[in-house]
Each structure stands twice: as C-alpha cells, then as structure tokens.
CSV table of C-alpha atoms in Angstrom, one decimal:
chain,number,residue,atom,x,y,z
A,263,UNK,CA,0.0,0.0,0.0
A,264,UNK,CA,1.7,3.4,-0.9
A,265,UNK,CA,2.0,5.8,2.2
A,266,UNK,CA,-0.1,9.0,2.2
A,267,UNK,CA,1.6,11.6,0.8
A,268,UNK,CA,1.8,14.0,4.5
A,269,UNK,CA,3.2,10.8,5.8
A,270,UNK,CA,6.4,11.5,4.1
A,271,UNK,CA,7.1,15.2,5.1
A,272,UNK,CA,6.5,17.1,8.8
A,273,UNK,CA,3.9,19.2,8.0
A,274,UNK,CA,4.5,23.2,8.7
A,275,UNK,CA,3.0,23.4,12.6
A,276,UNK,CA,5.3,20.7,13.3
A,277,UNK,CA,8.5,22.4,11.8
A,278,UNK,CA,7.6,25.2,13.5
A,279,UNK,CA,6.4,23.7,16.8
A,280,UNK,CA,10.5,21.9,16.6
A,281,UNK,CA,11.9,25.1,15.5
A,282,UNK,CA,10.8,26.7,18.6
A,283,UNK,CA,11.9,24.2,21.0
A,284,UNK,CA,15.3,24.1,19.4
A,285,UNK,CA,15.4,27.4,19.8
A,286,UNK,CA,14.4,27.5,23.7
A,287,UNK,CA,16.9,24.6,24.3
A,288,UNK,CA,19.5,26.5,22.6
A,289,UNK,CA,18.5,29.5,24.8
A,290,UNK,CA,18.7,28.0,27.7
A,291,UNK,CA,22.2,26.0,27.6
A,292,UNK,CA,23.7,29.3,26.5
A,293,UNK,CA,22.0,31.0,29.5
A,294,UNK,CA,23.3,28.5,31.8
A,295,UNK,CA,26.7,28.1,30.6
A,296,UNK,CA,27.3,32.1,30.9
A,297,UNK,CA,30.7,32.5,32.8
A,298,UNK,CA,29.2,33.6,36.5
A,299,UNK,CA,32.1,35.8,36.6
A,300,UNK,CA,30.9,37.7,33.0
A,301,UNK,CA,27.3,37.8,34.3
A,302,UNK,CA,28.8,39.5,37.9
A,303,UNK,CA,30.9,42.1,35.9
A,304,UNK,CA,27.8,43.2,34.2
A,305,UNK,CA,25.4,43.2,36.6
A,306,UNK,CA,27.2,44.7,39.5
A,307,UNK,CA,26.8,48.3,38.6
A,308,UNK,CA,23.1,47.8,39.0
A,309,UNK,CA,23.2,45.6,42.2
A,310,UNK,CA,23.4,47.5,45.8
A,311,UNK,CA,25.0,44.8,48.3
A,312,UNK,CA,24.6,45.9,52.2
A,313,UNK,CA,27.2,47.2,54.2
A,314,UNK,CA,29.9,45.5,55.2
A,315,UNK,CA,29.6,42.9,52.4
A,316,UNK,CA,32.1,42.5,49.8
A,317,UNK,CA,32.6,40.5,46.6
A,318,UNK,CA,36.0,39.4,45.7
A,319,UNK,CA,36.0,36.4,43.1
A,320,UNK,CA,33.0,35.3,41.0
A,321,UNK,CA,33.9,31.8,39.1
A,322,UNK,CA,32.1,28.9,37.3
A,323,UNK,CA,28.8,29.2,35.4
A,324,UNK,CA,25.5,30.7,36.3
A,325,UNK,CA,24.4,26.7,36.7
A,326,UNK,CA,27.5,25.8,39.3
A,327,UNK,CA,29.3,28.4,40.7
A,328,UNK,CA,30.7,30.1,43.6
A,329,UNK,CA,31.1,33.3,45.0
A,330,UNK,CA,34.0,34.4,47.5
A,331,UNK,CA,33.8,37.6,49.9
A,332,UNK,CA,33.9,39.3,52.9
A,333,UNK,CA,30.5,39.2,55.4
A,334,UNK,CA,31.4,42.0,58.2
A,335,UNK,CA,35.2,41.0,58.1
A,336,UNK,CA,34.5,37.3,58.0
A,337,UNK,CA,35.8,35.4,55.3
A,338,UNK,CA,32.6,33.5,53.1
A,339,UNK,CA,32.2,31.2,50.5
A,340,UNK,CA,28.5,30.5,48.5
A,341,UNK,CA,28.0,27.9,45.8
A,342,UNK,CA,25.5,27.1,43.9
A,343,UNK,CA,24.1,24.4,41.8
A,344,UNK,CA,21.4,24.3,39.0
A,345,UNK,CA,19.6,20.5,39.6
A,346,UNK,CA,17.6,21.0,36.5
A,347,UNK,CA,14.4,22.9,35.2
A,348,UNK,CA,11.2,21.9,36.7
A,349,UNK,CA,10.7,19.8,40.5
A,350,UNK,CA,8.1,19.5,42.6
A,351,UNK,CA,5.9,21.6,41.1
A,352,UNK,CA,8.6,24.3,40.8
A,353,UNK,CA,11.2,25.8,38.2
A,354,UNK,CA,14.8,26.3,39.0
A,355,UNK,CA,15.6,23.7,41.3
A,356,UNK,CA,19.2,24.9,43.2
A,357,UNK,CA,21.0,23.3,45.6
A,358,UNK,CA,23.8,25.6,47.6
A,359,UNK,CA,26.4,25.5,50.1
A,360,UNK,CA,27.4,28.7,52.4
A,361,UNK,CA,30.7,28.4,54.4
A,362,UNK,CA,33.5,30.3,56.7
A,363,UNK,CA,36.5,28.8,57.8
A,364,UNK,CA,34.6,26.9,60.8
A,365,UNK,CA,31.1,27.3,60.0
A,366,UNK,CA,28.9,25.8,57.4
A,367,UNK,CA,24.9,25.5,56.3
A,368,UNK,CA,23.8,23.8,52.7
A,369,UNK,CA,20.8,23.5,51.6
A,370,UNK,CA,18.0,24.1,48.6
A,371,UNK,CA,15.9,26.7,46.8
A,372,UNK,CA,12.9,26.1,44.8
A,373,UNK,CA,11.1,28.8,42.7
A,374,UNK,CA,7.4,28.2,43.1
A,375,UNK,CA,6.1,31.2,41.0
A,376,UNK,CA,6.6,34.9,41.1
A,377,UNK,CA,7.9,36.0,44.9
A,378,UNK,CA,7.2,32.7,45.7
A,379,UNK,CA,9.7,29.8,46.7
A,380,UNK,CA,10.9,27.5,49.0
A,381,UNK,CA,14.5,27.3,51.1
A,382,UNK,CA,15.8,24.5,53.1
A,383,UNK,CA,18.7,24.5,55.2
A,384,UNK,CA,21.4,22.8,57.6
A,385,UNK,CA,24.4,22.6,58.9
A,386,UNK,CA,26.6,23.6,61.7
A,387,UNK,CA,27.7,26.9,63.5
A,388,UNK,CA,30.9,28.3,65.0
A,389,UNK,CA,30.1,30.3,67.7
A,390,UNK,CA,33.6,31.1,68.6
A,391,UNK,CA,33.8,32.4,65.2
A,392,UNK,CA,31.5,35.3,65.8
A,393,UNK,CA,32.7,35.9,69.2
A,394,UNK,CA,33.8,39.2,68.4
A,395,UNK,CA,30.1,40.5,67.5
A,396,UNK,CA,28.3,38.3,70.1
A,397,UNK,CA,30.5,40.4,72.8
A,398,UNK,CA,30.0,44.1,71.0
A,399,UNK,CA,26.7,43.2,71.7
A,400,UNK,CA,26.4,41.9,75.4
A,401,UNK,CA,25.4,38.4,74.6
A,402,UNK,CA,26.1,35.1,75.8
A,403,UNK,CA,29.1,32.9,74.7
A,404,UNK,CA,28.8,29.2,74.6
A,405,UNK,CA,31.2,26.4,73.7
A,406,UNK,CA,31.1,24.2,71.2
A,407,UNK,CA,28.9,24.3,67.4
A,408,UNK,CA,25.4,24.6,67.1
A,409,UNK,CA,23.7,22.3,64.4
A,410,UNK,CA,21.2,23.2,62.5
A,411,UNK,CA,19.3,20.4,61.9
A,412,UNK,CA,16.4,21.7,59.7
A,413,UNK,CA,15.1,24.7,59.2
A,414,UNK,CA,12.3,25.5,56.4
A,415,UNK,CA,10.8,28.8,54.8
A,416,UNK,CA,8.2,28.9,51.9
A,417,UNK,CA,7.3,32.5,50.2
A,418,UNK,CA,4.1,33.0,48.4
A,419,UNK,CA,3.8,36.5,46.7
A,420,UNK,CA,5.7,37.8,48.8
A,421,UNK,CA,4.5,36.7,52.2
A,422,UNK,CA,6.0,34.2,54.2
A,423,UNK,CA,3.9,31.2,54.8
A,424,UNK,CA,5.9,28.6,56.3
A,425,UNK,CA,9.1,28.7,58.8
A,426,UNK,CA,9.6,25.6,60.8
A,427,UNK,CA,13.3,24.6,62.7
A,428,UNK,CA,15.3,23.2,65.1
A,429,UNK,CA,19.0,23.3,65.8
A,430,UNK,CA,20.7,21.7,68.9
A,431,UNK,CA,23.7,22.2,71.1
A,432,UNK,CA,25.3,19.2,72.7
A,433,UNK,CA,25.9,21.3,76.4
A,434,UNK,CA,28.9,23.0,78.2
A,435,UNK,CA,29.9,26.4,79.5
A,436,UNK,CA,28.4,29.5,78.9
A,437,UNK,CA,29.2,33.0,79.8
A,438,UNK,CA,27.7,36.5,80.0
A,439,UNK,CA,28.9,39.7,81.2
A,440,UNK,CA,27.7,40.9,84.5
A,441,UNK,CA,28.6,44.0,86.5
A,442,UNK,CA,32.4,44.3,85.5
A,443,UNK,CA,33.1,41.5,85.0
A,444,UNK,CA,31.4,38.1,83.1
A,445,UNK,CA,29.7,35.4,84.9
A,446,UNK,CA,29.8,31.6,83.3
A,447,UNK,CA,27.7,27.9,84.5
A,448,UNK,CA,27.4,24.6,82.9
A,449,UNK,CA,24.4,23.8,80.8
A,450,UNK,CA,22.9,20.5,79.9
A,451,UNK,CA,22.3,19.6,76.1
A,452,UNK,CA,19.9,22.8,74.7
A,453,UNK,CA,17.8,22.9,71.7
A,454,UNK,CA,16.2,26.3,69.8
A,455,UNK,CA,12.6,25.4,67.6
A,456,UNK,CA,11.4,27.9,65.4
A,457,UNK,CA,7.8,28.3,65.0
A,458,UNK,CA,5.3,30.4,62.6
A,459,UNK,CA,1.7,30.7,64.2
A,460,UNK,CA,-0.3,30.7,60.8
A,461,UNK,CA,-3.2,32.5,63.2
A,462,UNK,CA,-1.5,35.0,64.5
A,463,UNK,CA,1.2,35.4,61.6
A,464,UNK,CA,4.1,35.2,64.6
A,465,UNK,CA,7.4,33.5,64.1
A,466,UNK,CA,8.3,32.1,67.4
A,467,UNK,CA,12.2,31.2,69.1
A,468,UNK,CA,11.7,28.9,71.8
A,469,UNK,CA,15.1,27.8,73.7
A,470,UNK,CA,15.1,25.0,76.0
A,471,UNK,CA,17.1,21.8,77.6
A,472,UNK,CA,17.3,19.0,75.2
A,473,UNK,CA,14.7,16.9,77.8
A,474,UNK,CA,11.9,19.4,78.0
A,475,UNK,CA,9.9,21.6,76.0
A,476,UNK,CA,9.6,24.1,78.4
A,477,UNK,CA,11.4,27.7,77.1
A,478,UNK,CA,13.9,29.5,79.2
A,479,UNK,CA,14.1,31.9,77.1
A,480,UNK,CA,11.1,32.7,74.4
A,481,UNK,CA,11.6,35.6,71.2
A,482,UNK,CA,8.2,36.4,69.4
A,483,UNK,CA,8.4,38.4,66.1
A,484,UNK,CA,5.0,39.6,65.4
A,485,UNK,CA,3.4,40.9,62.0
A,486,UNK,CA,3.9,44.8,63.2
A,487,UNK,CA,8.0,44.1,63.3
A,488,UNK,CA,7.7,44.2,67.0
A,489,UNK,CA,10.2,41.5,69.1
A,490,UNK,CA,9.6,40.6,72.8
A,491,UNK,CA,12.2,38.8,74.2
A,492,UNK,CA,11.4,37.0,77.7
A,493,UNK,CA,13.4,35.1,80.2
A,494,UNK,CA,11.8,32.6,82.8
A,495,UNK,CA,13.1,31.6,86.2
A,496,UNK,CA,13.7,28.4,84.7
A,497,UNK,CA,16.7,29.8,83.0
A,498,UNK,CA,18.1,31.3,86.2
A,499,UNK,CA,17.4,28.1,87.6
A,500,UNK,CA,19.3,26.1,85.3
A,501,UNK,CA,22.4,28.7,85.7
A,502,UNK,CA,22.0,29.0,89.9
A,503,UNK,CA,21.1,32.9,89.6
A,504,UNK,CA,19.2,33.7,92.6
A,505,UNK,CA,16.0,35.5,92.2
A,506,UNK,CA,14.0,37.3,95.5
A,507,UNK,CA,10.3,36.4,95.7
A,508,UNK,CA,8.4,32.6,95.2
A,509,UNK,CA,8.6,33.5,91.6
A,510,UNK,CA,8.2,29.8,90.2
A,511,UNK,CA,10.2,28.3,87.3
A,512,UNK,CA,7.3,29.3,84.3
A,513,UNK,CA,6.9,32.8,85.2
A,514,UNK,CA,8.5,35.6,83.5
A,515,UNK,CA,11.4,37.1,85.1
A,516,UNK,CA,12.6,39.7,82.4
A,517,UNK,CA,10.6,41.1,79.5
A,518,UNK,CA,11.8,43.2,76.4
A,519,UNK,CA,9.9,44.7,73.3
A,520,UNK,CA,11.1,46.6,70.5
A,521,UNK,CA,11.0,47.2,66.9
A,522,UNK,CA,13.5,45.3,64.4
A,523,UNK,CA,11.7,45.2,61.1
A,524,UNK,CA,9.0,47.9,58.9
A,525,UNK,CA,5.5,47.7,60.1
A,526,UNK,CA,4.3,44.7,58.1
C-alpha cells in the first residue's frame, strides 16, 4: 500500500512547533553556561550589596558556581548548583552551600512562581567564630557548634507562609557579662525550635534543655515588626542565679519589646 503523501514530510506546525523548541533549548544552555564571573561584571553596577559585604571572586557558570567575599570581616564562600528545570511543582531547582573557615549551612531553593519559593537549610555553627560581635553586643558565649538540623521557609507572593526549625547544642559552659566582670555555668544539652503561628502570623524562638519543651528563654516576632524577648526563672534556675520572691520556674522574670523590622 503506498504511504499517504503528508506521511512522508512534517507538515508546517510541526517544523515550527520543533523550531521553537530548538530554539528554547539553545537559549537555555547558552543562559546557563554564561561565565558567573561575566554575568557579575555586568550586573554589579546595578546591584546595591549591604554594608559590610564584599565580593572578591565570581567563578564557574551561572548553573554551578561560587562566589567568595567578605561578610562583616569574615571570610565566606557561596556555591551554587542548578539540579535542573522543573521539581516538585517548581522551576529552577538549586541546591547551595554557604561556608566560613569553621562554619557551614547547605541547603536548597525552589522557585514556586513569582515572589514565591521554597528554602531549606542545615548545617553547623561556630560560635567562637562570631565571638567578636556576640560580645560588642552583650550576649552570651557558649562552647562548642550549634547544628542546625532543619530549618524550612516557603514565600508566596511575597508573604512568608511557612518557617519551621530546630537546631541543637550538645551542652557546656556559657558566659555572659555581668557588672564588670562576666559570669559563666554549665548547661545541659539545649535545643532552639522555630515556629510560625499561621493564626497569628508570629514567628516564634523557643530555647530549651534538650529533655523538655519548656522555654527559658522565648523571642516572638510579630506581624507589626515588634520582638519581645522574655526570660523565665527556669533559665536562672538552670544557671543558679538567685531571684527574691516565690517566683516559680514558668513565670516571667525579664521582659523586652522593640521594633527590628518595617511595620508589616
């Protein structure tokens, strides 16, 4: 039987239709195999970084690369790694790595639509690293890393909808300054959860001992930008801080508010 005469030629939608997709696959391997470096040196003019961050080296491709710079005097590496185009009902699928000299967190970015995305994270923490700006600003130092075990964020137009983590520390001394001097204990095994109320649109830091769930030391950020930090007797407690009064270990001993982001 002789073969229908179409049968032996693409007909014109279909050139077209494969002319196109040529063309978007060609687009899009010479998109992703633009020297990072290029890309940096002619897009920086139109980029604003923060203070105190600087970029030194830009190398690799826009679909695995790395970046190297100074973060307020510390030393920082990012990388970067396109996994492909479409995952999980998103586009863009990127794994990444952020490093120091001691510290480290990896992790994964999704594009979900337009201001919307997903980010995943974990790692570990130096805290002796950053020693320098924990005590410019009166805080505690402990011993030791902190691991970040998960931590989760999700974007949709804009607004965060999702922030869920937890990071542990495996115990030892701590110090803060006190009067003149500093003042230092032992602590058991600790862990930090971070909550967002979906009701109330509040992302909650709860820290507590690795055995119970009760906070010594709670940090709301609410929708207006407010903060309120509080400290319970618990925490006192666990350090051997006396306190006058038959405050018990749930109530509030110390109570701060103020503003740290815009209204909204």
């Amino acid at each position: 039987m002789a073969a229908h005469p179409e049968s032996r030629f693409l007909r014109p939608g279909k050139v077209i239709a494969l002319l196109v997709l040529a063309l978007l696959v060609y687009a899009v391997a010479l998109v992703v195999w633009v020297p990072a470096g290029w890309a940096w040196h002619m897009g920086r003019g139109a980029i604003e970084l923060p203070p105190g961050v600087q970029v030194e080296r830009v190398s690799g491709q826009l679909w695995n690369g790395a970046i190297q710079g100074q973060v307020m005097g510390h030393s920082v590496q990012a990388g970067w790694q396109l996994e492909g185009l479409f995952a999980d009902g998103g586009f863009l699928p990127l794994s990444w790595q952020l490093q120091t000299p001691a510290s480290r967190l990896e992790g994964a970015l999704l594009v979900t639509g337009r201001k919307s995305g997903k980010v995943s994270a974990r790692g570990r923490i130096n805290v002796a690293e950053f020693s320098r700006e924990i005590r410019r600003s009166g805080g505690a130092m402990i011993d030791g890393d902190i691991s970040v075990d998960r931590l989760n964020a999700a974007l949709k137009d804009g607004r965060l909808t999702e922030l869920a983590g937890l990071a542990t520390w495996p115990g030892g001394e701590v110090s803060w300054p006190q009067g003149g001097g500093r003042q230092s204990a032992t602590l058991p095994p600790m862990q930090a959860r971070l909550v967002r109320d979906p009701g109330a649109g509040q992302v909650d830091l709860l820290i507590s001992s690795a055995s119970s769930p009760d906070p010594v030391i709670a940090a709301t950020l609410q929708p207006d930008g407010m903060m309120r930090i509080e400290l319970f007797k618990r925490m006192l407690d666990m350090v051997n801080q006396p306190w006058s009064g038959s405050a018990s270990p749930g109530d509030v001993v110390f109570s701060v508010r103020q503003r740290v982001l815009p209204a909204g």
